[in-house]
Amino acid sequence: MRYFCSVKLISDFFRLAALCIVALVCNEIKAAGVSAGGEADSVTVSLLTCSPGDEVYSLYGHTAIRYTDYNKDIDVAVNYGVFSFSKPFFVLRFIFGVTDYEMGIMPFNYFCEEYQSEGRTVYQQELNLTPQEKAKLRNALEENYQPQNRVYRYNYFYDNCTTRARDIIFSCIDGNVVFAGGEETYPSWRALTHKFNEEAPWARFGNDILLGVKSDVKTNRKEHQFLPYNLMHDFDGARIVSRDGTERALVTKDKTIVNGGAMISAKGFRLRPLACAWIIFAIAVAITVAEAATRRRMWLFDALLMTLYGCVGLVVSLMFFSQHPTTSTNLQVLLFNPLPLLFTYRAARRAVKRKREPYWIYAAILTALFFIGGFFQDYAEGTYVLALSLLLRSLWNISVQTKYPKR
């Protein structure tokens, strides 16, 4: 009897020891899992999309990344759209495509307060990243934020705050991001911007004057994501296909974190460019009729018209030397070019002395070519009417000058 009791005690001891060993191994495995991925498991990464504002540079919205680590009490917004108007020759550098933007990091609550004060809505899409992908993204952001790396050459269509945020996220994903709908063709660069500057007609006019033929080419999926709202929409239905073939949604959940109210439209001159163009045309018609009736030359209007077209043409011509790819070939230079500035004074003097001025023949030919160019490029609002004004004055001056003696 004593022997069986001893055996039972030994058996219970080994059973208890085995249970302890199993529990210890399980704890070690759990601890190893926490050490390997626990830090990243406390991290959430989100894409932030901000609604448009009332400044020209904010008409198209904004994109940022939210990085939150609950264990370390870190909650920041990573922003690739930091720039300063105070830098020397900012406007000139922007025209020539040599504007530098930089990456900035700020506390998330400050980021929200800024957009709240501007009345702009901020949407958040929490991304479905693995712990390893989150850790990789953290390292990439830290590397990108080094002083020697944070500044980059900004390009509105190809390399901006939205494309930068997208690219650094995708570079840290172990697999491919597949968007819903497959490969599609999207509207041109110009048409895409028109969705956001309808209520800012003069900003649209300025953009369209500077953009050339290449801006009217259809875009693909990746290219159309330069706009924040387009990227946000594409993220909604996107899936991550891992290297092992498994799939998961790119976005786990989304919500509005700042309620800014209605979209703010830019304020500016009340008349649209088309209305102003018709006013100029009406004045041109009135001047022409008055000259025909009085047989007097009203040269001042032509001088003002030539100066206006020449000054706009100077800017358009400078864009041919810009690093912006979509401004290199702009057929609007046929109407707006610096040529009138070279002839304004001489044309006015010859009009007073009733001498012939060859410029009007050049202007008529270039304006005719401008209308032909409209088959290949979308022009800025009102430019056809402005072309009619110049063509009218050119043909009238040519017809009047045929009566002048050759000098």
Short mmCIF file of C-alpha atoms in Angstrom, two decimals:
data_model
loop_
_atom_site.label_atom_id
_atom_site.label_comp_id
_atom_site.label_asym_id
_atom_site.label_seq_id
_atom_site.Cartn_x
_atom_site.Cartn_y
_atom_site.Cartn_z
CA MET A 1 0.00 0.00 0.00
CA ARG A 2 2.82 2.39 0.91
CA TYR A 3 4.49 1.48 -2.44
CA PHE A 4 1.42 2.44 -4.48
CA CYS A 5 1.13 5.74 -2.61
CA SER A 6 4.75 6.56 -3.38
CA VAL A 7 4.21 5.76 -7.08
CA LYS A 8 1.11 7.98 -7.15
CA LEU A 9 2.99 10.86 -5.54
CA ILE A 10 5.84 10.55 -8.03
CA SER A 11 3.34 10.42 -10.90
CA ASP A 12 1.52 13.53 -9.67
CA PHE A 13 4.86 15.31 -9.27
CA PHE A 14 5.93 14.60 -12.85
CA ARG A 15 2.49 15.56 -14.12
CA LEU A 16 2.68 18.89 -12.27
CA ALA A 17 6.24 19.45 -13.52
CA ALA A 18 5.13 18.75 -17.10
CA LEU A 19 2.28 21.26 -16.77
CA CYS A 20 4.70 23.86 -15.44
CA ILE A 21 7.08 23.27 -18.31
CA VAL A 22 4.26 23.58 -20.87
CA ALA A 23 3.04 26.79 -19.24
CA LEU A 24 6.57 28.15 -19.17
CA VAL A 25 7.09 27.36 -22.88
CA CYS A 26 3.79 28.97 -23.79
CA ASN A 27 4.73 32.11 -21.87
CA GLU A 28 8.09 32.21 -23.60
CA ILE A 29 6.45 31.88 -27.00
CA LYS A 30 3.97 34.61 -26.14
CA ALA A 31 6.77 36.82 -24.80
CA ALA A 32 8.78 36.22 -27.97
CA GLY A 33 5.78 37.23 -30.06
CA VAL A 34 5.34 40.41 -28.07
CA SER A 35 8.99 41.33 -28.35
CA ALA A 36 8.99 40.69 -32.10
CA GLY A 37 5.80 42.45 -32.98
CA GLY A 38 4.37 43.96 -29.83
CA GLU A 39 5.82 47.38 -30.47
CA ALA A 40 4.36 47.50 -33.98
CA ASP A 41 1.06 46.03 -32.75
CA SER A 42 0.62 49.16 -30.65
CA VAL A 43 1.05 51.24 -33.80
CA THR A 44 -1.62 52.40 -36.23
CA VAL A 45 -0.91 54.06 -39.57
CA SER A 46 -3.55 56.07 -41.39
CA LEU A 47 -3.86 58.10 -44.56
CA LEU A 48 -5.23 61.60 -43.93
CA THR A 49 -7.08 63.45 -46.68
CA CYS A 50 -7.91 67.12 -46.22
CA SER A 51 -10.61 68.99 -48.09
CA PRO A 52 -9.74 72.04 -50.25
CA GLY A 53 -9.18 75.46 -48.75
CA ASP A 54 -9.60 79.00 -50.04
CA GLU A 55 -5.96 79.66 -50.95
CA VAL A 56 -4.70 78.95 -54.45
CA TYR A 57 -2.22 76.33 -53.22
CA SER A 58 -4.92 74.56 -51.18
CA LEU A 59 -7.69 74.38 -53.80
CA TYR A 60 -6.98 70.73 -54.51
CA GLY A 61 -6.83 69.42 -50.95
CA HIS A 62 -3.96 67.83 -49.09
CA THR A 63 -2.65 64.44 -47.99
CA ALA A 64 -0.69 63.42 -44.90
CA ILE A 65 0.17 60.29 -42.91
CA ARG A 66 -0.85 59.73 -39.31
CA TYR A 67 1.52 57.60 -37.25
CA THR A 68 0.35 56.60 -33.76
CA ASP A 69 2.23 54.49 -31.20
CA TYR A 70 0.06 54.06 -28.11
CA ASN A 71 2.80 52.43 -26.02
CA LYS A 72 5.19 55.33 -26.57
CA ASP A 73 2.51 58.05 -26.50
CA ILE A 74 3.38 59.16 -30.05
CA ASP A 75 0.72 60.65 -32.31
CA VAL A 76 2.02 62.72 -35.23
CA ALA A 77 1.05 63.86 -38.71
CA VAL A 78 3.69 63.44 -41.41
CA ASN A 79 3.34 66.10 -44.08
CA TYR A 80 5.19 66.41 -47.41
CA GLY A 81 3.74 69.81 -48.27
CA VAL A 82 5.86 72.24 -46.23
CA PHE A 83 7.05 75.32 -48.10
CA SER A 84 7.59 79.02 -47.49
CA PHE A 85 6.61 82.03 -49.58
CA SER A 86 9.37 83.99 -47.88
CA LYS A 87 12.13 82.14 -49.69
CA PRO A 88 13.91 84.28 -52.31
CA PHE A 89 12.30 84.35 -55.78
CA PHE A 90 9.57 81.89 -54.75
CA VAL A 91 7.18 82.78 -57.60
CA LEU A 92 9.95 82.78 -60.20
CA ARG A 93 11.27 79.44 -58.94
CA PHE A 94 7.74 77.99 -59.04
CA ILE A 95 7.29 79.11 -62.67
CA PHE A 96 10.53 77.44 -63.68
CA GLY A 97 9.71 74.26 -61.76
CA VAL A 98 12.55 74.52 -59.27
CA THR A 99 10.45 74.88 -56.12
CA ASP A 100 11.63 72.85 -53.14
CA TYR A 101 9.15 71.40 -50.66
CA GLU A 102 10.04 69.44 -47.58
CA MET A 103 8.76 66.82 -45.21
CA GLY A 104 7.45 68.03 -41.87
CA ILE A 105 6.26 66.26 -38.71
CA MET A 106 3.90 67.86 -36.20
CA PRO A 107 1.74 66.67 -33.28
CA PHE A 108 -1.52 65.30 -34.61
CA ASN A 109 -3.69 67.51 -32.41
CA TYR A 110 -1.94 70.62 -33.80
CA PHE A 111 -2.57 69.33 -37.30
CA CYS A 112 -6.29 68.94 -36.56
CA GLU A 113 -6.52 72.36 -34.93
CA GLU A 114 -5.00 73.99 -37.99
CA TYR A 115 -7.52 72.46 -40.37
CA GLN A 116 -10.38 73.04 -37.96
CA SER A 117 -9.52 76.75 -37.85
CA GLU A 118 -9.60 76.86 -41.66
CA GLY A 119 -12.97 75.15 -41.79
CA ARG A 120 -11.54 72.16 -43.68
CA THR A 121 -12.60 68.54 -43.22
CA VAL A 122 -10.05 65.82 -42.53
CA TYR A 123 -10.79 62.18 -43.39
CA GLN A 124 -8.84 59.25 -41.93
CA GLN A 125 -8.33 55.81 -43.46
CA GLU A 126 -6.64 53.34 -41.10
CA LEU A 127 -4.35 51.06 -43.07
CA ASN A 128 -4.26 47.29 -42.68
CA LEU A 129 -0.50 46.86 -42.31
CA THR A 130 1.32 44.02 -40.60
CA PRO A 131 3.60 44.73 -37.60
CA GLN A 132 6.62 44.25 -39.83
CA GLU A 133 5.28 46.69 -42.43
CA LYS A 134 4.58 49.28 -39.75
CA ALA A 135 8.10 48.94 -38.39
CA LYS A 136 9.51 49.27 -41.90
CA LEU A 137 7.42 52.39 -42.51
CA ARG A 138 8.58 53.91 -39.23
CA ASN A 139 12.20 53.37 -40.23
CA ALA A 140 11.55 54.80 -43.69
CA LEU A 141 9.92 57.92 -42.23
CA GLU A 142 12.78 58.41 -39.80
CA GLU A 143 15.29 58.10 -42.63
CA ASN A 144 13.27 60.43 -44.84
CA TYR A 145 13.16 63.03 -42.06
CA GLN A 146 16.92 63.34 -41.84
CA PRO A 147 17.96 66.91 -42.77
CA GLN A 148 19.77 65.75 -45.89
CA ASN A 149 16.69 63.80 -47.10
CA ARG A 150 13.62 65.79 -46.15
CA VAL A 151 13.81 68.40 -48.96
CA TYR A 152 12.64 67.38 -52.44
CA ARG A 153 12.02 69.01 -55.81
CA TYR A 154 8.28 69.58 -55.99
CA ASN A 155 6.28 68.86 -59.14
CA TYR A 156 2.56 69.50 -59.03
CA PHE A 157 1.50 66.53 -61.17
CA TYR A 158 4.27 63.98 -60.68
CA ASP A 159 5.86 64.48 -57.27
CA ASN A 160 3.77 66.25 -54.63
CA CYS A 161 2.57 65.78 -51.07
CA THR A 162 0.04 63.14 -52.12
CA THR A 163 2.27 61.01 -54.34
CA ARG A 164 5.04 61.12 -51.73
CA ALA A 165 2.72 59.79 -49.01
CA ARG A 166 1.43 57.05 -51.30
CA ASP A 167 4.87 55.97 -52.48
CA ILE A 168 6.46 55.66 -49.06
CA ILE A 169 3.50 53.60 -47.80
CA PHE A 170 3.60 51.28 -50.80
CA SER A 171 7.37 50.84 -50.52
CA CYS A 172 6.90 49.28 -47.09
CA ILE A 173 4.16 46.82 -48.04
CA ASP A 174 5.23 43.19 -48.44
CA GLY A 175 3.30 42.53 -51.65
CA ASN A 176 1.36 44.47 -54.26
CA VAL A 177 -1.54 46.88 -53.92
CA VAL A 178 -4.34 46.04 -56.34
CA PHE A 179 -7.01 48.64 -56.97
CA ALA A 180 -10.65 47.89 -57.71
CA GLY A 181 -11.62 48.05 -61.36
CA GLY A 182 -8.20 47.21 -62.78
CA GLU A 183 -6.37 49.49 -65.17
CA GLU A 184 -8.49 52.34 -66.44
CA THR A 185 -8.05 55.52 -68.43
CA TYR A 186 -8.80 58.72 -66.58
CA PRO A 187 -9.36 62.34 -67.66
CA SER A 188 -6.43 64.55 -68.61
CA TRP A 189 -4.34 66.44 -66.08
CA ARG A 190 -6.16 69.66 -67.01
CA ALA A 191 -9.62 68.11 -66.73
CA LEU A 192 -8.79 66.58 -63.34
CA THR A 193 -7.81 69.96 -61.90
CA HIS A 194 -10.99 71.52 -63.30
CA LYS A 195 -13.02 69.47 -60.83
CA PHE A 196 -11.52 71.50 -58.00
CA ASN A 197 -11.06 75.02 -59.37
CA GLU A 198 -14.52 75.60 -60.81
CA GLU A 199 -15.24 78.11 -58.04
CA ALA A 200 -11.87 79.82 -58.52
CA PRO A 201 -12.08 80.83 -62.20
CA TRP A 202 -9.02 83.08 -62.18
CA ALA A 203 -6.87 80.39 -60.58
CA ARG A 204 -8.13 78.03 -63.27
CA PHE A 205 -7.38 80.63 -65.94
CA GLY A 206 -3.84 81.04 -64.65
CA ASN A 207 -3.27 77.27 -64.61
CA ASP A 208 -4.72 76.77 -68.07
CA ILE A 209 -2.67 79.62 -69.57
CA LEU A 210 0.55 77.99 -68.34
CA LEU A 211 -0.33 74.37 -69.18
CA GLY A 212 0.51 73.03 -72.61
CA VAL A 213 -0.41 70.19 -74.94
CA LYS A 214 0.91 67.46 -72.62
CA SER A 215 -1.59 68.42 -69.92
CA ASP A 216 -4.43 67.31 -72.23
CA VAL A 217 -3.18 63.71 -72.44
CA LYS A 218 -5.32 61.10 -70.68
CA THR A 219 -3.92 59.88 -67.37
CA ASN A 220 -3.69 56.36 -65.93
CA ARG A 221 -4.55 55.06 -62.48
CA LYS A 222 -1.26 56.01 -60.85
CA GLU A 223 -1.10 59.42 -62.48
CA HIS A 224 -4.59 60.51 -61.49
CA GLN A 225 -3.74 59.83 -57.84
CA PHE A 226 -1.80 63.10 -57.64
CA LEU A 227 -5.05 64.59 -56.34
CA PRO A 228 -5.79 63.75 -52.67
CA TYR A 229 -9.46 62.87 -53.17
CA ASN A 230 -8.61 60.50 -56.02
CA LEU A 231 -6.07 58.67 -53.88
CA MET A 232 -8.53 58.42 -50.99
CA HIS A 233 -11.19 56.96 -53.29
CA ASP A 234 -8.75 54.41 -54.73
CA PHE A 235 -7.61 53.37 -51.25
CA ASP A 236 -11.20 52.51 -50.29
CA GLY A 237 -11.50 49.55 -52.62
CA ALA A 238 -7.84 48.52 -52.76
CA ARG A 239 -6.48 45.17 -51.59
CA ILE A 240 -3.01 44.00 -50.64
CA VAL A 241 -1.88 40.79 -52.35
CA SER A 242 0.98 39.36 -50.28
CA ARG A 243 3.82 37.36 -51.74
CA ASP A 244 2.33 34.14 -50.41
CA GLY A 245 -0.88 34.85 -52.34
CA THR A 246 -3.05 35.88 -49.39
CA GLU A 247 -5.17 39.01 -49.71
CA ARG A 248 -6.33 41.64 -47.28
CA ALA A 249 -8.09 44.99 -47.57
CA LEU A 250 -5.77 47.99 -47.63
CA VAL A 251 -8.10 50.03 -45.39
CA THR A 252 -9.59 48.53 -42.24
CA LYS A 253 -11.81 51.45 -41.29
CA ASP A 254 -12.35 55.09 -42.12
CA LYS A 255 -13.87 58.05 -40.37
CA THR A 256 -14.05 61.83 -40.38
CA ILE A 257 -11.79 63.21 -37.66
CA VAL A 258 -12.29 66.94 -38.34
CA ASN A 259 -15.69 68.27 -39.36
CA GLY A 260 -14.83 71.43 -41.23
CA GLY A 261 -18.22 72.08 -42.77
CA ALA A 262 -18.85 72.97 -46.40
CA MET A 263 -16.00 73.28 -48.87
CA ILE A 264 -14.61 76.81 -48.92
CA SER A 265 -14.39 78.39 -52.36
CA ALA A 266 -11.69 80.86 -53.27
CA LYS A 267 -12.67 84.51 -53.35
CA GLY A 268 -11.52 86.81 -56.11
CA PHE A 269 -12.57 89.12 -58.88
CA ARG A 270 -16.31 88.69 -59.47
CA LEU A 271 -16.25 88.61 -63.26
CA ARG A 272 -15.10 85.40 -64.89
CA PRO A 273 -12.33 85.47 -67.52
CA LEU A 274 -14.86 84.81 -70.29
CA ALA A 275 -16.93 87.83 -69.26
CA CYS A 276 -13.82 90.03 -69.24
CA ALA A 277 -12.84 88.68 -72.65
CA TRP A 278 -16.23 89.62 -74.08
CA ILE A 279 -15.89 93.11 -72.64
CA ILE A 280 -12.53 93.52 -74.40
CA PHE A 281 -14.06 92.24 -77.63
CA ALA A 282 -16.99 94.66 -77.31
CA ILE A 283 -14.54 97.54 -76.83
CA ALA A 284 -12.57 96.37 -79.87
CA VAL A 285 -15.74 96.34 -81.97
CA ALA A 286 -16.73 99.78 -80.69
CA ILE A 287 -13.27 101.22 -81.42
CA THR A 288 -13.31 99.74 -84.91
CA VAL A 289 -16.74 101.14 -85.67
CA ALA A 290 -15.73 104.56 -84.29
CA GLU A 291 -12.58 104.62 -86.43
CA ALA A 292 -14.60 103.71 -89.52
CA ALA A 293 -17.10 106.47 -88.82
CA THR A 294 -14.65 109.22 -87.86
CA ARG A 295 -11.70 108.12 -90.05
CA ARG A 296 -9.46 108.73 -87.05
CA ARG A 297 -6.91 106.32 -85.62
CA MET A 298 -7.47 105.44 -81.94
CA TRP A 299 -4.01 104.01 -81.44
CA LEU A 300 -4.11 103.99 -77.65
CA PHE A 301 -6.45 100.97 -77.52
CA ASP A 302 -4.17 98.97 -79.80
CA ALA A 303 -1.16 99.93 -77.69
CA LEU A 304 -2.90 98.74 -74.53
CA LEU A 305 -4.04 95.52 -76.23
CA MET A 306 -0.54 94.77 -77.49
CA THR A 307 0.96 95.47 -74.05
CA LEU A 308 -1.56 93.17 -72.36
CA TYR A 309 -1.00 90.30 -74.76
CA GLY A 310 2.76 90.80 -74.71
CA CYS A 311 3.02 90.72 -70.91
CA VAL A 312 0.97 87.53 -70.68
CA GLY A 313 3.03 86.14 -73.54
CA LEU A 314 6.24 86.85 -71.67
CA VAL A 315 5.12 84.54 -68.85
CA VAL A 316 3.88 81.87 -71.28
CA SER A 317 7.20 81.97 -73.15
CA LEU A 318 9.17 81.60 -69.93
CA MET A 319 7.32 78.36 -69.23
CA PHE A 320 9.06 76.79 -72.22
CA PHE A 321 12.21 76.82 -70.06
CA SER A 322 10.41 75.39 -67.03
CA GLN A 323 11.12 71.94 -65.61
CA HIS A 324 7.38 71.27 -65.45
CA PRO A 325 6.88 68.56 -68.12
CA THR A 326 3.36 69.69 -69.04
CA THR A 327 4.31 73.28 -69.94
CA SER A 328 7.03 72.67 -72.52
CA THR A 329 4.72 72.81 -75.57
CA ASN A 330 2.01 75.43 -75.22
CA LEU A 331 0.19 76.46 -78.40
CA GLN A 332 -1.29 79.47 -76.61
CA VAL A 333 2.06 81.13 -77.29
CA LEU A 334 0.69 81.80 -80.79
CA LEU A 335 -1.66 84.33 -79.20
CA PHE A 336 0.26 85.31 -76.10
CA ASN A 337 3.91 85.96 -76.90
CA PRO A 338 6.40 88.79 -76.29
CA LEU A 339 6.33 89.92 -79.94
CA PRO A 340 3.81 92.77 -79.37
CA LEU A 341 6.10 94.35 -76.77
CA LEU A 342 8.72 94.85 -79.49
CA PHE A 343 6.27 96.62 -81.79
CA THR A 344 3.98 98.56 -79.46
CA TYR A 345 5.81 101.88 -79.56
CA ARG A 346 6.53 101.69 -83.29
CA ALA A 347 2.95 100.67 -84.11
CA ALA A 348 1.59 103.63 -82.14
CA ARG A 349 3.93 106.11 -83.88
CA ARG A 350 3.14 104.76 -87.32
CA ALA A 351 -0.60 104.86 -86.62
CA VAL A 352 -0.32 108.56 -85.73
CA LYS A 353 1.74 109.27 -88.87
CA ARG A 354 -0.45 106.96 -90.99
CA LYS A 355 2.38 104.65 -91.94
CA ARG A 356 2.19 100.93 -92.54
CA GLU A 357 3.05 98.56 -89.68
CA PRO A 358 3.98 94.95 -90.64
CA TYR A 359 3.21 93.68 -87.14
CA TRP A 360 -0.50 93.42 -87.90
CA ILE A 361 0.17 90.91 -90.66
CA TYR A 362 2.26 88.79 -88.28
CA ALA A 363 -0.46 89.05 -85.63
CA ALA A 364 -3.20 87.96 -88.05
CA ILE A 365 -1.20 84.92 -89.19
CA LEU A 366 -0.31 83.85 -85.64
CA THR A 367 -3.93 84.28 -84.50
CA ALA A 368 -5.17 82.10 -87.36
CA LEU A 369 -2.65 79.44 -86.33
CA PHE A 370 -3.88 79.79 -82.76
CA PHE A 371 -7.40 78.77 -83.82
CA ILE A 372 -5.99 75.76 -85.65
CA GLY A 373 -4.02 74.80 -82.54
CA GLY A 374 -7.31 74.52 -80.66
CA PHE A 375 -7.78 71.10 -82.30
CA PHE A 376 -4.73 69.83 -80.42
CA GLN A 377 -4.93 71.64 -77.07
CA ASP A 378 -7.61 72.87 -74.69
CA TYR A 379 -7.19 76.60 -74.18
CA ALA A 380 -7.89 78.71 -71.13
CA GLU A 381 -11.35 80.16 -70.66
CA GLY A 382 -11.99 83.25 -72.79
CA THR A 383 -8.86 82.97 -74.95
CA TYR A 384 -10.86 82.35 -78.14
CA VAL A 385 -12.70 85.60 -77.58
CA LEU A 386 -9.43 87.41 -76.88
CA ALA A 387 -8.09 85.95 -80.13
CA LEU A 388 -11.12 87.35 -81.97
CA SER A 389 -10.37 90.81 -80.55
CA LEU A 390 -6.78 90.70 -81.80
CA LEU A 391 -7.82 89.26 -85.16
CA LEU A 392 -10.42 92.00 -85.61
CA ARG A 393 -7.93 94.76 -84.87
CA SER A 394 -5.28 93.12 -87.03
CA LEU A 395 -7.54 92.78 -90.08
CA TRP A 396 -8.87 96.31 -89.59
CA ASN A 397 -5.41 97.82 -89.36
CA ILE A 398 -4.29 95.85 -92.42
CA SER A 399 -7.31 97.08 -94.40
CA VAL A 400 -6.78 100.67 -93.33
CA GLN A 401 -3.07 100.54 -94.08
CA THR A 402 -3.67 99.42 -97.67
CA LYS A 403 -4.77 103.00 -98.27
CA TYR A 404 -1.52 104.37 -96.88
CA PRO A 405 1.36 105.20 -99.18
CA LYS A 406 4.32 102.81 -98.99
CA ARG A 407 7.07 104.20 -96.76
#
